[in-house]
PDB file of C-alpha atoms in Angstrom:
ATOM      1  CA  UNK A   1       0.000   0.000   0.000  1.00 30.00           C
ATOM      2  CA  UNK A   2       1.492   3.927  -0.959  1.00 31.00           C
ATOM      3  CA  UNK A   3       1.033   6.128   1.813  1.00 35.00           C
ATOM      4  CA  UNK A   4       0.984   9.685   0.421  1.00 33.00           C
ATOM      5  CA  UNK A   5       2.569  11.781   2.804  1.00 37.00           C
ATOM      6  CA  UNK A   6       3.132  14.730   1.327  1.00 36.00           C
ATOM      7  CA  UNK A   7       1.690  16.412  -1.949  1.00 32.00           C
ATOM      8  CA  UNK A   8       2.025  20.191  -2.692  1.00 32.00           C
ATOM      9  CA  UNK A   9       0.184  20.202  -5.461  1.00 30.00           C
ATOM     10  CA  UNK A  10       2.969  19.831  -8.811  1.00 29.00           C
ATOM     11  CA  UNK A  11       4.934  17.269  -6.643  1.00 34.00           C
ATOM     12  CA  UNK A  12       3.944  13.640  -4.722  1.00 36.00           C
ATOM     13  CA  UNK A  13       6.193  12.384  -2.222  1.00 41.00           C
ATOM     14  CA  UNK A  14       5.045   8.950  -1.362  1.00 39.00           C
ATOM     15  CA  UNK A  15       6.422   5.698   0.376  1.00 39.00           C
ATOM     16  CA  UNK A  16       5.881   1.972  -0.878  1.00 42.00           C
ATOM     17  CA  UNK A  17       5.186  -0.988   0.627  1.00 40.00           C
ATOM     18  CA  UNK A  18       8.948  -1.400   1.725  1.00 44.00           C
ATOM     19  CA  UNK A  19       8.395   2.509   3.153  1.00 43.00           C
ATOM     20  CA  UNK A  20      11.232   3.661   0.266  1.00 47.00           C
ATOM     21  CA  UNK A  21      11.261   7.186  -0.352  1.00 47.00           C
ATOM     22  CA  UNK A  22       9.718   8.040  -4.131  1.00 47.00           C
ATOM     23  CA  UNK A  23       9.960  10.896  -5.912  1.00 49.00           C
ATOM     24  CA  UNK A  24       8.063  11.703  -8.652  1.00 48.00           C
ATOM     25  CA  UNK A  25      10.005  14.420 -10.634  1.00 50.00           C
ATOM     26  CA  UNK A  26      13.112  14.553 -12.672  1.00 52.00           C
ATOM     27  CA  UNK A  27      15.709  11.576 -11.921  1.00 52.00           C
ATOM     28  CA  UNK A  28      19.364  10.729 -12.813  1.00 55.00           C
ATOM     29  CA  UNK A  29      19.880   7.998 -15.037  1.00 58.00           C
ATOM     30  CA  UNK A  30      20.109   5.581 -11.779  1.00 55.00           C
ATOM     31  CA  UNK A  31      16.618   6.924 -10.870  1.00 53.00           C
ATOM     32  CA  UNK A  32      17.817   9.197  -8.301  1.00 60.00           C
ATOM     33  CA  UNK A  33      17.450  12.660  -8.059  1.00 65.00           C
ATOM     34  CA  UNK A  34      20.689  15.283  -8.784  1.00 72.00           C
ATOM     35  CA  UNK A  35      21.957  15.750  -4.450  1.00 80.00           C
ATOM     36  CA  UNK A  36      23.750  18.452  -3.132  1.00 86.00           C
ATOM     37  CA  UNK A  37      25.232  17.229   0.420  1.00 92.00           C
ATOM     38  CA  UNK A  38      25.231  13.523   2.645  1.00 91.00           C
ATOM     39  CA  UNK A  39      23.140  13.422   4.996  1.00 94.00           C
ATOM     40  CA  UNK A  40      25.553  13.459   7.916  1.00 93.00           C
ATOM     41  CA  UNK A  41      26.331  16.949   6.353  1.00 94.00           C
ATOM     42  CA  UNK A  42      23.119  18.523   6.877  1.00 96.00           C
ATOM     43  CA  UNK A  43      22.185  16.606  10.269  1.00 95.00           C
ATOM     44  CA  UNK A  44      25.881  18.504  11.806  1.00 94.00           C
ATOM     45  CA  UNK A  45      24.596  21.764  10.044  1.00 95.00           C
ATOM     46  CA  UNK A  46      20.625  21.476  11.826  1.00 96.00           C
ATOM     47  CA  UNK A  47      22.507  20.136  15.318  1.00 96.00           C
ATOM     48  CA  UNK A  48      25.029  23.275  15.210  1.00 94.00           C
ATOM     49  CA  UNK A  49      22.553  25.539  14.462  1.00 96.00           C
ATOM     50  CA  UNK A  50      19.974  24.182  16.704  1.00 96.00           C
ATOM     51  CA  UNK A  51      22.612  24.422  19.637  1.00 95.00           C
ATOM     52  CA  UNK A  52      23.578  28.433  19.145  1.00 94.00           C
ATOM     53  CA  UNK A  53      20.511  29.196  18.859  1.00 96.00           C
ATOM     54  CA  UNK A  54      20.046  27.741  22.042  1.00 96.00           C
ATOM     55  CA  UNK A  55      17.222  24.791  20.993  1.00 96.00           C
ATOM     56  CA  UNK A  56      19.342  21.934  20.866  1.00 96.00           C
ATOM     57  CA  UNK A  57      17.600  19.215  19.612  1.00 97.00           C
ATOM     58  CA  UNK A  58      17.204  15.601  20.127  1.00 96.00           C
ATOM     59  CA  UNK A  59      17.814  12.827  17.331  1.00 95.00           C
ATOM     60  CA  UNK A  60      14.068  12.161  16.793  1.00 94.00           C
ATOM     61  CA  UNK A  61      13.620  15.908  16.188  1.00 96.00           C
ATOM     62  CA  UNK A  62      16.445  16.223  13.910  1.00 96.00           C
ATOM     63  CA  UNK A  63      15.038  13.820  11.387  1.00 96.00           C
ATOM     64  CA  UNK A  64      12.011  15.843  11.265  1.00 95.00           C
ATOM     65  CA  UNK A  65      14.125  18.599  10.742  1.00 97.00           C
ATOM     66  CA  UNK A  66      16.124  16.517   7.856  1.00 97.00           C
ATOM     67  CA  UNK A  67      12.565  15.294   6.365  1.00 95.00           C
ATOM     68  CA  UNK A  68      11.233  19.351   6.177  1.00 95.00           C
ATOM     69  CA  UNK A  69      15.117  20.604   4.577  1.00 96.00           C
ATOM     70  CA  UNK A  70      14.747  18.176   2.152  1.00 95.00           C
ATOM     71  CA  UNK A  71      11.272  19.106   1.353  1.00 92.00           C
ATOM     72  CA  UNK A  72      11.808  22.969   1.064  1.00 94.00           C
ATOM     73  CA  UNK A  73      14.952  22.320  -0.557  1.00 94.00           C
ATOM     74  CA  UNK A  74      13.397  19.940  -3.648  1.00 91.00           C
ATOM     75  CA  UNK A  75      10.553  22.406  -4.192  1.00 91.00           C
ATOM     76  CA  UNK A  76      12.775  25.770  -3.746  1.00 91.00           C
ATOM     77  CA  UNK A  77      14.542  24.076  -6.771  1.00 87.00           C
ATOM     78  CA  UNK A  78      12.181  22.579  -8.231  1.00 84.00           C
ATOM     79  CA  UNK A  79      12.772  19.258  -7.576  1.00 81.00           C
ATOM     80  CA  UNK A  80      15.811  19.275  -9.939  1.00 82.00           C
ATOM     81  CA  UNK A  81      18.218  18.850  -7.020  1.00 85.00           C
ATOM     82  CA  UNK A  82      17.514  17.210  -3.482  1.00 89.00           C
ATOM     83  CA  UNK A  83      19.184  18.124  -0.744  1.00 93.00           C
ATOM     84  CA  UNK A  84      20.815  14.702   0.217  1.00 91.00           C
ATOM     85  CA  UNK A  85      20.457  11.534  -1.450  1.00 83.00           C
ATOM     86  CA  UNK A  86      20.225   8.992   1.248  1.00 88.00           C
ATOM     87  CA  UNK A  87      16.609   7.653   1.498  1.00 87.00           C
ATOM     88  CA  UNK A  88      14.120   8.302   4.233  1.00 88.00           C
ATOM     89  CA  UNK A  89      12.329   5.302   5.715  1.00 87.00           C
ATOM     90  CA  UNK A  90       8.904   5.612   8.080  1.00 83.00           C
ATOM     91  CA  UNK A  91       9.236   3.597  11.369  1.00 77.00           C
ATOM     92  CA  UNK A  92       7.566   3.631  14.723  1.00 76.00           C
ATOM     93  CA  UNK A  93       8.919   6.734  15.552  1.00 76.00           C
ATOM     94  CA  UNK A  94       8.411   8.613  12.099  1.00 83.00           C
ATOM     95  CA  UNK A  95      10.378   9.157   9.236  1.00 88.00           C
ATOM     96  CA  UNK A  96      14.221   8.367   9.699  1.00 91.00           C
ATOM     97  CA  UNK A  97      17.614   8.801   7.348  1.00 93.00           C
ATOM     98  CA  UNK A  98      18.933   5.342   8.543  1.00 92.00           C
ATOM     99  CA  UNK A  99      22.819   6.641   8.247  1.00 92.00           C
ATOM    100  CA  UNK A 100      21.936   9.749  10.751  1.00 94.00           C
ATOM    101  CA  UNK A 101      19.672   8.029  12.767  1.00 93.00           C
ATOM    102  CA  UNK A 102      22.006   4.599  13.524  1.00 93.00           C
ATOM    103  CA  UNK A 103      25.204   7.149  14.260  1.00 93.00           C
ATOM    104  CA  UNK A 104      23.055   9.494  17.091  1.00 93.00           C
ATOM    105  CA  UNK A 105      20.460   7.255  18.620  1.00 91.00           C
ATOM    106  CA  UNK A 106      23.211   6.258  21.488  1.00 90.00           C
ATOM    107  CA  UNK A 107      22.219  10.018  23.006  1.00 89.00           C
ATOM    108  CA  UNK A 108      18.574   8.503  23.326  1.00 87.00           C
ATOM    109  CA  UNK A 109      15.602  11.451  24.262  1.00 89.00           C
ATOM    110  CA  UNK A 110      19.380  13.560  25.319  1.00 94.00           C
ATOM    111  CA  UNK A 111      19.881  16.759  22.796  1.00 95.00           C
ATOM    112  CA  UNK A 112      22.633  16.613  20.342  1.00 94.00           C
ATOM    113  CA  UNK A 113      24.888  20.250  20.657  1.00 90.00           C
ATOM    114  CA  UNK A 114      27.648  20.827  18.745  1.00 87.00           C
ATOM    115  CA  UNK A 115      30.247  18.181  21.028  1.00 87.00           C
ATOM    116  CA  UNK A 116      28.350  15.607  19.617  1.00 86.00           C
ATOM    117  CA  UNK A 117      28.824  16.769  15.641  1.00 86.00           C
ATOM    118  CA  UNK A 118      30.264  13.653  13.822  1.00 77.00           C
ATOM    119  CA  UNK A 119      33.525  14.956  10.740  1.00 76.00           C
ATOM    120  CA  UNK A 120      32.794  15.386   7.567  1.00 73.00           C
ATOM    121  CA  UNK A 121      34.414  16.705   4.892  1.00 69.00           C
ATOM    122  CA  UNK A 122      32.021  19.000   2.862  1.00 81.00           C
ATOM    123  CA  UNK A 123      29.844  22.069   4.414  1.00 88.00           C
ATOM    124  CA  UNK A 124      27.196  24.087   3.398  1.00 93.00           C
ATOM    125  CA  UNK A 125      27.768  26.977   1.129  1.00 92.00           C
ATOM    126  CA  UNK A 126      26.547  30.532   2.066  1.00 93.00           C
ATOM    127  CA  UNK A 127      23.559  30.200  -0.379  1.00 93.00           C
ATOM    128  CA  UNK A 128      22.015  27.241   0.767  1.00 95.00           C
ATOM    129  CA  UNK A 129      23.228  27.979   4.410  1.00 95.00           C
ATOM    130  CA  UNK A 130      20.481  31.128   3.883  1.00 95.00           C
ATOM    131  CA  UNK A 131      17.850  28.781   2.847  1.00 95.00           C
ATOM    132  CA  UNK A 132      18.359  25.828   5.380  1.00 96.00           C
ATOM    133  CA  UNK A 133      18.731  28.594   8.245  1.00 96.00           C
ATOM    134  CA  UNK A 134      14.885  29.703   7.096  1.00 95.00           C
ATOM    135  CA  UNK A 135      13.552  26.035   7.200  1.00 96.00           C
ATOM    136  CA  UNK A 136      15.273  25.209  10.265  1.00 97.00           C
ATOM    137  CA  UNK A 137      14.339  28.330  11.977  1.00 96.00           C
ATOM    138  CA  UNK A 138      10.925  28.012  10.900  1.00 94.00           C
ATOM    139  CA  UNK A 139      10.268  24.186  12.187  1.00 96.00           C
ATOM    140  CA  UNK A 140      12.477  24.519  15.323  1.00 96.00           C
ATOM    141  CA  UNK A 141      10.337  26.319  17.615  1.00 95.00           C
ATOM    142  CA  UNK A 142       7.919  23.462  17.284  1.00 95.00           C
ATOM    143  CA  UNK A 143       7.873  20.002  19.146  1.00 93.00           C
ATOM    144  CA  UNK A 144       8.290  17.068  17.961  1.00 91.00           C
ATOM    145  CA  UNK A 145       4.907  15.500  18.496  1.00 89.00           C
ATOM    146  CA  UNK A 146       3.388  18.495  16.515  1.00 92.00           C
ATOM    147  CA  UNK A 147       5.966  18.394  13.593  1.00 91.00           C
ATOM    148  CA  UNK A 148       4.997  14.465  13.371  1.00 88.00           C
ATOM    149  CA  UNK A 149       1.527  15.429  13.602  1.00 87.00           C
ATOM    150  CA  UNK A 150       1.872  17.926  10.370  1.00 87.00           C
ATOM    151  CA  UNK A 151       3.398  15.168   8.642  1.00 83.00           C
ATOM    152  CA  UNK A 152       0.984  12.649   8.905  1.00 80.00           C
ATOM    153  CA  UNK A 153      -2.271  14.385   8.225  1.00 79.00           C
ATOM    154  CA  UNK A 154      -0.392  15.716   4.759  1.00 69.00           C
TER     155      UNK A 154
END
């Protein structure tokens, strides 16, 4: 069964029955869609930001935080280019990026601050640091329970 979970109108993000992120929009010859960052990238650039601003967050939060960055970020470019290209799974506790997911759930229901920001070698560049500082400061004042609640009535 497809579980539509989010559909702006132009664009249909859905999950199959093996919960595997689809896109329907322009793909790369390997069916996946042109990326930008890893993961791990963006999860160290939401946890830093989270943290001076003062909001750390926790690991569930932060993959609500990944799920609405990549959202914003495939529809602010029209879905030509996602924002990471690891795929998103549903579980029990909502949608999850396994690889960000796997390397912070050892902090549990603790917040994740900047001490706890795994190496990587690429960052964000000033012009989609602008953008992901909108989304993130848009969907951080909100809890988690809401965020997942906006999620699954879309």
């Amino acid at each position: 069964m497809i579980k539509n979970i989010f559909n702006p109108g132009y664009l249909a993000l859905l999950f199959d029955n093996e919960t595997n992120f689809i896109l329907d929009g322009e793909v790369n010859e390997d069916n996946s869609i042109p990326s930008v960052y890893n993961a791990m990238t963006i999860a160290n650039y939401i946890i830093e930001y989270a943290d001076n601003k003062d909001k750390p967050v926790d690991n569930l939060k932060l993959q609500i935080l990944l799920y609405f960055c990549q959202i914003h970020y495939l529809l602010y470019n029209n879905c030509k280019k996602s924002l990471f290209n690891e795929c998103m799974f549903s579980n029990e506790t909502g949608i999850v990026v396994k690889s960000v997911y796997n390397k912070y759930k050892y902090n549990g229901i603790n917040p994740l601050t900047k001490l706890d920001v795994i190496e990587v070698s690429d960052s964000v560049n000033d012009e989609d640091s602008l953008i992901l500082n909108c989304i993130i400061e848009n969907y951080l004042k909100y809890k988690y329970d809401f965020l997942l609640d906006v999620i699954k009535k879309q």
